[in-house]
Amino acid sequence: MINAAKREVPDFIDGYGRVRPFAGAAVDIGEVSRLSVKVTPARPGSDKVLGSVGEAIAACGLADGMTISFHHCLRNGDQVLNRVLEAVAEAGLRDMTVSATALFPVHAPLVGHMEKGVVTGLYTNYLSGPVAEAVSRGVLKRPAVMQTHGGRVRAIEAGDLPIDVAFVAASSCDAAGNMNGVEGPSAFGVMGYSQTDARYARRTVAVTDHLVPHPACPIEIGQEYVDYVIPVDRIGDARGIVSGTTRVTEDPVGLGIAALAAGVVEASGLMKDGFSFQTGAGRISLAVAACLREAMQRKGIQGSFASGGITAYTVEMLEEGLFRTLLDAQCFDLRAVESLRTDRRHQGMSIGMYGNPHNKGAVVNYLDIMILGATEIDRDFNVNVTTGSDGVLMGGSGGHTDTAAGAKLAIVVTRLARKRYPGVVDRVTTVTTPGETIDVLVTEAGVAVNPRRQDLLVRLRDAGLPVVTIGELIEKARGIAGVPESPPWGEKIVAVMEYRDGTVIDLVRQIRPSATG
Amino acid sequence: MINAAKREVPDFIDGYGRVRPFAGAAVDIGEVSRLSVKVTPARPGSDKVLGSVGEAIAACGLADGMTISFHHCLRNGDQVLNRVLEAVAEAGLRDMTVSATALFPVHAPLVGHMEKGVVTGLYTNYLSGPVAEAVSRGVLKRPAVMQTHGGRVRAIEAGDLPIDVAFVAASSCDAAGNMNGVEGPSAFGVMGYSQTDARYARRTVAVTDHLVPHPACPIEIGQEYVDYVIPVDRIGDARGIVSGTTRVTEDPVGLGIAALAAGVVEASGLMKDGFSFQTGAGRISLAVAACLREAMQRKGIQGSFASGGITAYTVEMLEEGLFRTLLDAQCFDLRAVESLRTDRRHQGMSIGMYGNPHNKGAVVNYLDIMILGATEIDRDFNVNVTTGSDGVLMGGSGGHTDTAAGAKLAIVVTRLARKRYPGVVDRVTTVTTPGETIDVLVTEAGVAVNPRRQDLLVRLRDAGLPVVTIGELIEKARGIAGVPESPPWGEKIVAVMEYRDGTVIDLVRQIRPSATG
């Protein structure tokens, strides 16, 4: 069948199950039911501290075919996932499903576990590096399921993704399981990704390299949600939480795009006292923030909140009074961690509060302006941030799709082409975020407005901005980088891409062996 | 049948249902299941702010026979319960069940709603004043269900007490429903009682007299849990949160008991660096805190946490460095509210984290020392804080039963007799807290140790404390106040007392009309 993103999806996918096709971003589904959580009560005087991951595996009754979950608060500095999977393999377990909010190059050992059949299922919102390449090569037995940050929470809460054991990295934790991410040598900031798992998993295991006297202070996840505590030498390298994506571009073309995007924001009429704002962590996106900062200072505007992954840059805007508060689901650098620890206006939140489409009002719904990146964007304004134009997995939605769906003005900033690949195309290789939720595309060759937003088109034209059609941008990109080749895909489905409501928006197929030589 | 507290309970009670008899405090029940929560997702751009309680009643689809819940953060200053019930009556609704964490004299209008059949069911953890008297007179159609603070959370989470609509008083709230209790003219402190309801009710309605720009800061209950927001002129009188119970005794007998109790604590060996402590809000209990404060200063001891209802007194102990942190489920005075707002060591917690026996480790399980009051205590160390000796409802467990079950050392402090009623009796009028969870009784005539605690008996004797038997104390109390008469009860059951695990520990019967003249 053809879904609402014009992609063909089958009724049923082996290793995934029945497919609910994507039916549009704004489907009203009425009342939903949450999973009935299973809890094993703790008795007074019980001791939760175990000596090793292996002991926790035994204590939790982890068995073949179960699902274990991880979170990427430590990003490319994380050492918890690798350590746990090593113990899982040592315990002789098979056919496990890993649900990890994101996977980075540091998680390369997972490839070996996939090859050996220790891990045969994978749910993630973002993946890069060796694991991504391995999934594209078809190493994983079942198709990986790519979700959005909000969609993952929805799936867990709905019972679509039942977690047997959640392993939660804590930079500070006491023997009862009270934990936070702001104290200790591996402080990484908000535990936003772990909240849902801690509440919905059948068993929750805290892994910490900083065991503190009871009770921890502050308490971000409370002892009532934690079955076991494992002290380890290191949970990771906090310096690794600063990944390559969190630097502002210095490239003049990128800076030009950023300035143009800031012009779009100003012309939209949304930038006024009390407005809210988020930017992705791409280099151009961060440059837009720099431009808006200057505009807010110039006009004397104070926004209500900035949200998202928080960087030193956002913290500075808070401290300058440009925003009244920050809503932080993930700290992107150590300055953000320090601010979260000390500034009450800097508020942590769960990823569910941030982006779950099936709660009573996610923060993304309250965003005025969202700046997004794109690997590809097409004639229908569909965005791909999941695969390269070569069809190989190299990213994922994260919060891209969630914020686009919620924000009043979702702006994509991208160059017309990168190296030999066009960024603006007739049809994206894979649909991460549906075009109906994108309002504007800003490139170095002008601004294209989604035809659904005639109101915005008028405003941008009136402001004298260089408005063009998406067709013109596609032509120009083609002129620079040529017509992109179809990805060298075989038949096997290696990843099922779920929209935030759990419908299937697109598929990723195996890279033909001949293409990977 | 006779339950483990030696009380006769029937198999079935009309208007309550099947009875699970109390089987002891330490029953291991294995895995439990939580209620599958129903949620109506909010769409981007939806407006949650309604003009009146009546509008919220309509929007929530409130109908005859449903259950609505309230919390007593504002104690005897609360105006939300009365306001909502007035609107419920105006809407012509009948046969409603009210679940209120506690009821005070200010809630007298509820009696009229009970008489008219608007309200026919009641769940509460504590009740005093006109509502208590009315229930004892048999005004309520179905038996009231008396729970403990932790037991109520357990019941809601288990689906034993399904809430249709939770009305949550917020001293500060934004239009999306983010709220806290520390800002605004009616600031009352922690929203510990409301957390479970906000998460488990089919609909959650915030009622506030301080609507602030989005997003509120701090956020104690997040927008993802809130369906509607009702701005009103006043939610209550914050001065009313200081109830009569929160003053230290000045009576010399009471002070003597307190000093003796402090001696018991010192002799127990538990008062050392890192110990934890809670006291009830009774006058003698608070005097024990004063004695311990002095002892801690003298010995240079720093405790880990003090918990519970937090008073100015506890805050001073935090500020003096006598405790490393406070775990606060309820602010008993405005000094506590101010401390919670400004001191990061003063941590709020939910009542579930505090006392739910069926989670992975309630804070009460980590209490070393708990000081409790008693209206009556008997030969088996059973405690009554629910009815007077005259059999009339005048209180309830609150957290009494939860803390007794969790603490390493649960000390009851009470006078031998008050007015014409003995405090130490052969058999309490009603069993609120089972004797197996009480370790020591301290009176002005000496200290009685529960025979289960021979280890403690030795310690107290070695320390030269005036150890007597409970039988001796019963005799002395009889000498002062005589033999208590049996309460003038009829046959009708007016209240079912649930132990924290949902089993029935005792019953309260209707006061015979002749006795109420």
mmCIF file of C-alpha atoms in Angstrom, chain A residues 112-265:
data_model
loop_
_atom_site.group_PDB
_atom_site.id
_atom_site.type_symbol
_atom_site.label_atom_id
_atom_site.label_comp_id
_atom_site.label_asym_id
_atom_site.label_seq_id
_atom_site.Cartn_x
_atom_site.Cartn_y
_atom_site.Cartn_z
ATOM 1 C CA GLY A 112 29.985 -8.200 16.888
ATOM 2 C CA HIS A 113 27.001 -9.043 19.092
ATOM 3 C CA MET A 114 24.723 -8.660 16.077
ATOM 4 C CA GLU A 115 26.926 -10.905 13.976
ATOM 5 C CA LYS A 116 26.944 -13.592 16.644
ATOM 6 C CA GLY A 117 23.179 -13.545 17.179
ATOM 7 C CA VAL A 118 23.431 -12.219 20.727
ATOM 8 C CA VAL A 119 21.493 -9.181 19.520
ATOM 9 C CA THR A 120 18.956 -9.724 16.746
ATOM 10 C CA GLY A 121 16.632 -6.766 17.232
ATOM 11 C CA LEU A 122 17.275 -3.038 17.502
ATOM 12 C CA TYR A 123 15.117 -0.020 18.277
ATOM 13 C CA THR A 124 16.801 3.351 18.054
ATOM 14 C CA ASN A 125 16.128 6.993 17.241
ATOM 15 C CA TYR A 126 19.516 7.745 15.748
ATOM 16 C CA LEU A 127 22.512 5.711 14.756
ATOM 17 C CA SER A 128 25.883 6.531 13.284
ATOM 18 C CA GLY A 129 29.206 4.846 12.794
ATOM 19 C CA PRO A 130 29.910 1.119 12.548
ATOM 20 C CA VAL A 131 26.506 0.004 13.881
ATOM 21 C CA ALA A 132 24.700 2.070 11.269
ATOM 22 C CA GLU A 133 26.843 0.649 8.497
ATOM 23 C CA ALA A 134 26.389 -2.893 9.782
ATOM 24 C CA VAL A 135 22.605 -2.549 9.851
ATOM 25 C CA SER A 136 22.702 -1.229 6.272
ATOM 26 C CA ARG A 137 24.778 -4.248 5.264
ATOM 27 C CA GLY A 138 22.058 -6.515 6.652
ATOM 28 C CA VAL A 139 24.002 -7.834 9.626
ATOM 29 C CA LEU A 140 21.032 -7.591 12.017
ATOM 30 C CA LYS A 141 18.637 -10.534 11.858
ATOM 31 C CA ARG A 142 15.416 -8.537 12.156
ATOM 32 C CA PRO A 143 14.824 -5.074 10.702
ATOM 33 C CA ALA A 144 15.936 -2.246 12.954
ATOM 34 C CA VAL A 145 13.086 0.005 14.049
ATOM 35 C CA MET A 146 13.873 3.703 13.740
ATOM 36 C CA GLN A 147 11.733 5.870 15.985
ATOM 37 C CA THR A 148 11.584 9.509 16.983
ATOM 38 C CA HIS A 149 12.426 10.636 20.509
ATOM 39 C CA GLY A 150 8.770 11.296 21.257
ATOM 40 C CA GLY A 151 7.634 8.235 19.343
ATOM 41 C CA ARG A 152 9.864 5.968 21.379
ATOM 42 C CA VAL A 153 8.272 7.188 24.604
ATOM 43 C CA ARG A 154 4.843 6.718 23.066
ATOM 44 C CA ALA A 155 5.750 3.165 22.038
ATOM 45 C CA ILE A 156 7.019 2.233 25.488
ATOM 46 C CA GLU A 157 4.037 3.769 27.242
ATOM 47 C CA ALA A 158 1.583 2.143 24.839
ATOM 48 C CA GLY A 159 3.141 -1.284 25.288
ATOM 49 C CA ASP A 160 4.330 -1.405 21.662
ATOM 50 C CA LEU A 161 7.916 -1.574 22.910
ATOM 51 C CA PRO A 162 7.910 -3.467 26.198
ATOM 52 C CA ILE A 163 11.237 -3.179 28.040
ATOM 53 C CA ASP A 164 12.323 -6.069 30.224
ATOM 54 C CA VAL A 165 15.331 -4.421 31.819
ATOM 55 C CA ALA A 166 16.381 -0.779 31.575
ATOM 56 C CA PHE A 167 20.048 -0.055 32.271
ATOM 57 C CA VAL A 168 20.280 3.561 33.337
ATOM 58 C CA ALA A 169 23.623 5.337 33.450
ATOM 59 C CA ALA A 170 23.756 7.655 36.470
ATOM 60 C CA SER A 171 26.608 10.044 37.140
ATOM 61 C CA SER A 172 25.544 10.052 40.787
ATOM 62 C CA CYS A 173 23.463 7.439 42.577
ATOM 63 C CA ASP A 174 22.852 6.186 46.095
ATOM 64 C CA ALA A 175 22.373 2.636 47.290
ATOM 65 C CA ALA A 176 18.593 2.986 47.141
ATOM 66 C CA GLY A 177 18.704 4.055 43.488
ATOM 67 C CA ASN A 178 18.091 7.794 43.788
ATOM 68 C CA MET A 179 20.082 9.318 40.969
ATOM 69 C CA ASN A 180 20.954 12.371 38.969
ATOM 70 C CA GLY A 181 23.151 13.323 36.032
ATOM 71 C CA VAL A 182 24.589 16.558 37.367
ATOM 72 C CA GLU A 183 26.968 15.369 40.084
ATOM 73 C CA GLY A 184 29.987 13.100 39.895
ATOM 74 C CA PRO A 185 33.006 12.816 37.612
ATOM 75 C CA SER A 186 30.906 11.704 34.618
ATOM 76 C CA ALA A 187 28.168 14.338 34.990
ATOM 77 C CA PHE A 188 26.237 14.558 31.738
ATOM 78 C CA GLY A 189 23.160 16.596 32.662
ATOM 79 C CA VAL A 190 19.480 15.808 32.287
ATOM 80 C CA MET A 191 18.316 12.185 32.556
ATOM 81 C CA GLY A 192 15.474 13.007 30.178
ATOM 82 C CA TYR A 193 15.845 9.869 28.075
ATOM 83 C CA SER A 194 15.776 7.495 31.031
ATOM 84 C CA GLN A 195 12.598 8.617 32.780
ATOM 85 C CA THR A 196 10.127 6.588 30.739
ATOM 86 C CA ASP A 197 12.208 3.424 30.844
ATOM 87 C CA ALA A 198 12.667 3.697 34.599
ATOM 88 C CA ARG A 199 8.888 3.875 34.992
ATOM 89 C CA TYR A 200 7.818 1.309 32.412
ATOM 90 C CA ALA A 201 10.538 -1.337 32.349
ATOM 91 C CA ARG A 202 9.836 -4.524 34.273
ATOM 92 C CA ARG A 203 13.207 -4.025 35.969
ATOM 93 C CA THR A 204 15.382 -0.937 36.233
ATOM 94 C CA VAL A 205 19.097 -1.137 36.960
ATOM 95 C CA ALA A 206 21.142 1.963 37.750
ATOM 96 C CA VAL A 207 24.779 1.848 36.648
ATOM 97 C CA THR A 208 26.977 4.434 38.326
ATOM 98 C CA ASP A 209 30.604 5.361 38.870
ATOM 99 C CA HIS A 210 29.742 7.680 41.747
ATOM 100 C CA LEU A 211 27.922 5.929 44.586
ATOM 101 C CA VAL A 212 26.952 8.582 47.134
ATOM 102 C CA PRO A 213 25.429 8.335 50.621
ATOM 103 C CA HIS A 214 21.647 8.025 50.713
ATOM 104 C CA PRO A 215 19.771 10.127 49.792
ATOM 105 C CA ALA A 216 21.346 11.576 46.647
ATOM 106 C CA CYS A 217 20.704 15.261 46.093
ATOM 107 C CA PRO A 218 19.209 16.259 43.737
ATOM 108 C CA ILE A 219 16.995 13.280 42.946
ATOM 109 C CA GLU A 220 16.090 13.134 39.285
ATOM 110 C CA ILE A 221 14.919 9.516 39.172
ATOM 111 C CA GLY A 222 13.734 8.299 42.559
ATOM 112 C CA GLN A 223 14.427 5.088 44.418
ATOM 113 C CA GLU A 224 10.837 3.927 43.941
ATOM 114 C CA TYR A 225 11.674 3.103 40.315
ATOM 115 C CA VAL A 226 14.972 1.293 40.774
ATOM 116 C CA ASP A 227 15.449 -2.442 41.397
ATOM 117 C CA TYR A 228 19.239 -2.673 41.482
ATOM 118 C CA VAL A 229 22.311 -0.465 41.625
ATOM 119 C CA ILE A 230 25.645 -1.451 40.080
ATOM 120 C CA PRO A 231 28.728 0.554 40.997
ATOM 121 C CA VAL A 232 31.346 0.448 38.223
ATOM 122 C CA ASP A 233 34.704 2.129 37.754
ATOM 123 C CA ARG A 234 33.521 4.366 34.917
ATOM 124 C CA ILE A 235 30.212 4.902 33.106
ATOM 125 C CA GLY A 236 31.940 6.849 30.388
ATOM 126 C CA ASP A 237 33.832 9.878 29.395
ATOM 127 C CA ALA A 238 31.861 13.052 29.997
ATOM 128 C CA ARG A 239 33.982 14.812 27.397
ATOM 129 C CA GLY A 240 32.399 12.484 24.874
ATOM 130 C CA ILE A 241 29.006 14.094 25.367
ATOM 131 C CA VAL A 242 30.295 16.965 23.237
ATOM 132 C CA SER A 243 29.902 15.448 19.823
ATOM 133 C CA GLY A 244 30.999 16.930 16.555
ATOM 134 C CA THR A 245 27.589 18.312 15.784
ATOM 135 C CA THR A 246 27.576 20.990 18.443
ATOM 136 C CA ARG A 247 29.785 23.638 16.869
ATOM 137 C CA VAL A 248 28.650 26.780 15.041
ATOM 138 C CA THR A 249 29.571 26.878 11.367
ATOM 139 C CA GLU A 250 32.347 29.221 10.265
ATOM 140 C CA ASP A 251 31.693 28.597 6.614
ATOM 141 C CA PRO A 252 30.499 31.768 4.838
ATOM 142 C CA VAL A 253 27.806 29.957 2.833
ATOM 143 C CA GLY A 254 26.456 28.433 6.036
ATOM 144 C CA LEU A 255 26.537 31.800 7.757
ATOM 145 C CA GLY A 256 24.619 33.315 4.864
ATOM 146 C CA ILE A 257 21.925 30.657 5.165
ATOM 147 C CA ALA A 258 21.732 31.295 8.902
ATOM 148 C CA ALA A 259 21.293 35.022 8.394
ATOM 149 C CA LEU A 260 18.560 34.380 5.863
ATOM 150 C CA ALA A 261 16.788 31.989 8.253
ATOM 151 C CA ALA A 262 16.932 34.628 10.963
ATOM 152 C CA GLY A 263 15.336 37.010 8.488
ATOM 153 C CA VAL A 264 12.537 34.480 7.958
ATOM 154 C CA VAL A 265 11.986 34.311 11.697
#
